[in-house]
Coordinates of C-alpha atoms in Angstrom, one line a residue:
M139 CA 0.0 0.0 0.0
N140 CA 1.3 3.5 -0.8
Y141 CA 2.8 5.0 2.3
K142 CA 1.3 8.4 1.5
I143 CA -2.2 6.9 1.6
I144 CA -1.4 5.4 5.0
L145 CA 0.0 8.7 6.3
A146 CA -3.1 10.6 5.1
S147 CA -5.4 8.0 6.8
L148 CA -3.5 8.4 10.1
L149 CA -3.8 12.1 9.8
I150 CA -7.5 12.0 9.3
L151 CA -7.9 9.7 12.3
S152 CA -5.8 12.1 14.4
V153 CA -8.1 15.0 13.7
S154 CA -9.9 15.5 17.1
H155 CA -13.1 17.2 17.8
F156 CA -12.8 16.8 21.5
P157 CA -9.3 17.0 23.0
V158 CA -8.3 14.2 25.3
T159 CA -7.6 15.4 28.9
A160 CA -4.2 14.7 30.4
A161 CA -3.3 13.5 33.9
C162 CA -4.1 16.1 36.6
P163 CA -1.5 16.3 39.4
E164 CA -1.8 17.9 42.8
G165 CA 0.1 21.1 43.3
N166 CA 0.4 24.6 44.7
P167 CA -3.0 26.4 44.2
Q168 CA -1.2 29.8 44.2
S169 CA 0.6 28.8 41.1
T170 CA -0.9 28.9 37.6
D171 CA 0.2 25.3 36.8
Y172 CA -2.3 22.8 35.5
I173 CA -3.3 21.0 38.7
R174 CA -6.3 19.7 40.6
R175 CA -8.1 22.6 42.2
K176 CA -11.0 22.9 44.6
P177 CA -13.5 24.1 45.6
P178 CA -15.2 23.5 43.2
N179 CA -13.5 20.4 42.0
R180 CA -11.8 20.8 38.6
C181 CA -8.4 20.5 36.8
E182 CA -7.2 24.0 35.7
G183 CA -4.1 25.8 34.8
I184 CA -1.4 26.6 32.2
K185 CA 0.0 23.6 30.4
L186 CA 3.6 24.1 29.5
E187 CA 4.0 21.2 27.0
P188 CA 4.0 22.3 23.3
L189 CA 0.8 21.7 21.3
S190 CA 1.1 18.6 19.2
G191 CA -0.8 15.6 17.8
N192 CA -3.9 17.0 16.2
S193 CA -3.6 18.9 13.0
L194 CA -7.1 20.4 13.3
S195 CA -9.3 20.6 16.4
L196 CA -12.7 22.0 17.1
I197 CA -12.0 23.8 20.4
S198 CA -15.3 25.7 20.9
I199 CA -19.0 25.7 20.2
A200 CA -20.2 28.5 22.5
T201 CA -22.1 31.7 22.8
R202 CA -20.4 34.3 24.9
N203 CA -20.3 37.9 25.9
L204 CA -17.2 38.5 28.0
A205 CA -15.4 41.8 28.0
S206 CA -13.3 41.1 31.1
F207 CA -13.0 38.6 34.0
G208 CA -14.6 39.4 37.4
K209 CA -13.6 37.4 40.5
T210 CA -15.8 34.5 39.3
L211 CA -17.1 33.2 36.0
T212 CA -19.9 30.8 35.2
V213 CA -20.3 28.4 32.3
Q214 CA -23.7 26.8 31.5
V215 CA -24.4 23.7 29.4
P216 CA -27.9 23.1 28.2
Q217 CA -29.5 19.8 29.2
I218 CA -30.9 17.7 26.4
N219 CA -33.1 14.6 26.3
G220 CA -31.1 11.5 27.4
G221 CA -28.0 13.6 28.1
K222 CA -26.1 12.9 31.3
N223 CA -22.8 14.1 32.6
P224 CA -21.6 16.3 29.7
Q225 CA -17.9 16.4 29.0
V226 CA -16.7 20.0 29.1
I227 CA -13.4 21.6 28.3
V228 CA -12.6 25.3 28.7
K229 CA -9.4 26.5 27.1
S230 CA -7.5 29.3 25.5
L231 CA -4.6 28.9 23.2
G232 CA -2.0 31.7 22.7
D233 CA 1.4 32.1 21.3
N234 CA 3.0 31.5 24.7
Y235 CA 0.4 29.8 26.8
H236 CA -2.1 27.0 26.8
Y237 CA -4.8 27.4 29.4
Q238 CA -7.1 24.5 30.1
M239 CA -9.9 23.6 32.5
D240 CA -11.6 20.2 32.5
D241 CA -12.9 17.4 34.7
L242 CA -15.5 19.8 36.1
L243 CA -17.9 19.0 39.0
L244 CA -21.0 20.4 37.4
S245 CA -24.2 21.4 39.2
N246 CA -27.6 20.3 37.6
S247 CA -30.4 22.8 37.8
G248 CA -32.8 20.7 35.7
S249 CA -32.6 22.6 32.4
R250 CA -28.9 23.3 32.5
F251 CA -25.7 22.1 34.0
S252 CA -23.5 24.9 35.4
F253 CA -20.1 25.5 36.9
S254 CA -18.8 28.7 38.6
W255 CA -15.1 29.1 39.6
D256 CA -12.6 31.6 40.8
T257 CA -10.8 33.3 37.9
Y258 CA -7.5 33.6 39.7
V259 CA -5.6 31.5 37.1
L260 CA -7.1 33.4 34.2
R261 CA -6.2 36.7 35.8
Q262 CA -2.7 35.8 36.9
A263 CA -1.9 34.3 33.5
K264 CA -3.4 37.3 31.8
V265 CA -5.6 35.2 29.5
P266 CA -7.6 37.6 27.3
A267 CA -11.4 37.3 28.0
N268 CA -12.2 37.4 24.3
K269 CA -9.9 34.3 23.7
L270 CA -11.7 32.0 26.1
R271 CA -13.2 29.0 24.4
A272 CA -15.4 26.1 25.5
V273 CA -16.8 22.9 24.0
A274 CA -19.2 20.3 25.5
S275 CA -20.8 17.1 24.4
Y276 CA -23.0 14.3 25.6
S277 CA -22.5 10.6 24.7
L278 CA -25.8 9.4 23.2
D279 CA -25.9 5.9 21.5
S280 CA -22.1 5.9 21.4
Q281 CA -22.1 9.1 19.4
P282 CA -21.0 12.5 20.7
V283 CA -23.8 15.2 20.5
Y284 CA -22.4 18.7 21.0
V285 CA -24.3 21.5 22.7
P286 CA -23.3 25.2 22.9
V287 CA -21.6 26.3 26.1
I288 CA -22.9 29.6 27.5
L289 CA -19.8 31.5 28.7
G290 CA -20.9 34.4 30.9
Q291 CA -23.8 35.7 28.9
T292 CA -25.1 34.8 25.5
S293 CA -24.2 37.0 22.5
G294 CA -27.1 35.9 20.4
K295 CA -25.0 33.8 18.1
Y296 CA -22.8 30.7 18.1
E297 CA -19.1 30.7 17.6
F298 CA -17.5 27.6 16.1
V299 CA -13.7 27.8 16.7
F300 CA -11.1 25.6 15.1
Y301 CA -7.4 25.5 15.9
S302 CA -4.4 24.3 13.9
D303 CA -0.7 24.7 14.1
D304 CA -0.7 24.4 10.3
R305 CA -2.2 26.6 7.7
V306 CA -5.8 25.5 7.0
R307 CA -8.1 26.5 4.2
F308 CA -11.8 25.8 4.7
T309 CA -13.6 25.2 1.4
T310 CA -16.9 24.3 3.0
F311 CA -18.7 25.2 6.2
E312 CA -22.4 24.5 6.4
I313 CA -25.1 23.9 8.9
L314 CA -28.1 21.7 8.2
P315 CA -30.9 20.1 10.1
Q316 CA -30.4 16.4 10.2
G317 CA -31.6 14.8 6.9
E318 CA -32.4 18.2 5.3
K319 CA -30.8 20.8 3.1
S320 CA -28.2 23.3 4.3
I321 CA -29.6 26.5 5.9
Y322 CA -26.2 28.2 6.3
S323 CA -22.9 28.0 4.4
T324 CA -19.7 29.9 4.0
T325 CA -16.0 29.4 3.3
R326 CA -12.6 30.6 4.4
P327 CA -10.6 30.5 1.2
N328 CA -7.5 32.2 2.6
P329 CA -5.4 29.7 4.5
K330 CA -4.3 30.6 8.0
K331 CA -2.9 28.9 11.1
G332 CA -4.1 29.4 14.7
E333 CA -7.8 30.0 15.2
T334 CA -10.4 30.0 12.5
I335 CA -13.8 31.3 13.7
F336 CA -17.2 30.8 12.2
T337 CA -20.4 32.4 13.6
W338 CA -24.0 31.5 13.1
D339 CA -27.1 33.4 14.3
G340 CA -29.6 30.6 15.0
R341 CA -32.3 32.7 16.7
N342 CA -34.7 32.1 13.9
A343 CA -33.9 28.4 13.4
P344 CA -36.2 25.9 15.0
A345 CA -35.0 23.8 17.9
G346 CA -33.6 20.4 17.1
R347 CA -30.6 18.3 16.1
Y348 CA -28.3 19.7 13.5
E349 CA -25.2 18.8 11.6
L350 CA -22.1 20.8 11.1
R351 CA -20.3 19.8 7.9
Y352 CA -16.9 21.2 6.9
V353 CA -14.3 20.5 4.3
A354 CA -10.8 21.8 5.0
N355 CA -7.3 21.5 3.4
I356 CA -4.3 21.4 5.7
E357 CA -1.4 23.0 3.8
R358 CA 2.2 22.5 4.7
R359 CA 5.3 23.9 3.0
N360 CA 6.7 21.7 0.2
E361 CA 4.1 19.0 0.9
P362 CA 0.8 18.1 -0.7
S363 CA -2.2 19.4 1.2
D364 CA -4.4 17.0 3.2
R365 CA -8.2 17.2 2.6
I366 CA -10.4 16.6 5.6
E367 CA -14.2 16.3 5.4
R368 CA -16.2 15.9 8.6
R369 CA -19.7 16.0 10.0
I370 CA -20.5 16.6 13.6
V371 CA -23.9 16.5 15.4
F372 CA -25.1 19.3 17.7
E373 CA -28.2 20.3 19.5
H374 CA -29.7 23.8 19.0
N375 CA -32.5 25.7 20.7
P376 CA -33.1 29.4 19.9
N377 CA -33.9 30.0 23.6
W378 CA -30.2 29.4 24.4
L379 CA -29.4 32.5 22.4
K380 CA -31.8 34.8 24.2

């Protein structure tokens, strides 16, 4: 078998929509290190290891309106039918830092899960409020179903944020109700590395289960580009944007 085909297959398998969390050690809570913190119980801090592994990651599906960090911050995750114990990762990726919070002990209010925490690490590490990202999913029938995270207050739109260390050109980005035609589509024809952000105002779209479909080309110097085509499932309710 052609080694290039094998390499491309491994690359596609390595593209992660939900980053795997690493071991969470004990440590000094006055530091900004990625450690176990409480109360409330979570893993949070600045991870010093270089980013590697995934060529393209979906790091956020959220609606947020954050100008700055107060002493505390709250994230909310909508409850959906059959959904229990959502996996949530909050992160921010910069040129010289990698903030991450995961393994959260969420509270359940019935319609939403929520989590409030002290923003000490965010403030000490000088993480920009407008660079905070979050992604959440439920496991339903062995399939991840994503839901938008509400960071602080809703902005009236969703942000879909992708991250790559390589230059990525998105030739297709579309949203469609499952089994139906696309209701929103756009592209990002100019390749860039780092974050690529798409927004969607779903306030007039009916509640239900949707698909996000995208096609992207990962471009590397002196190498052929790698084409990635993916679909992910997410739940939408216009009330979450109000």
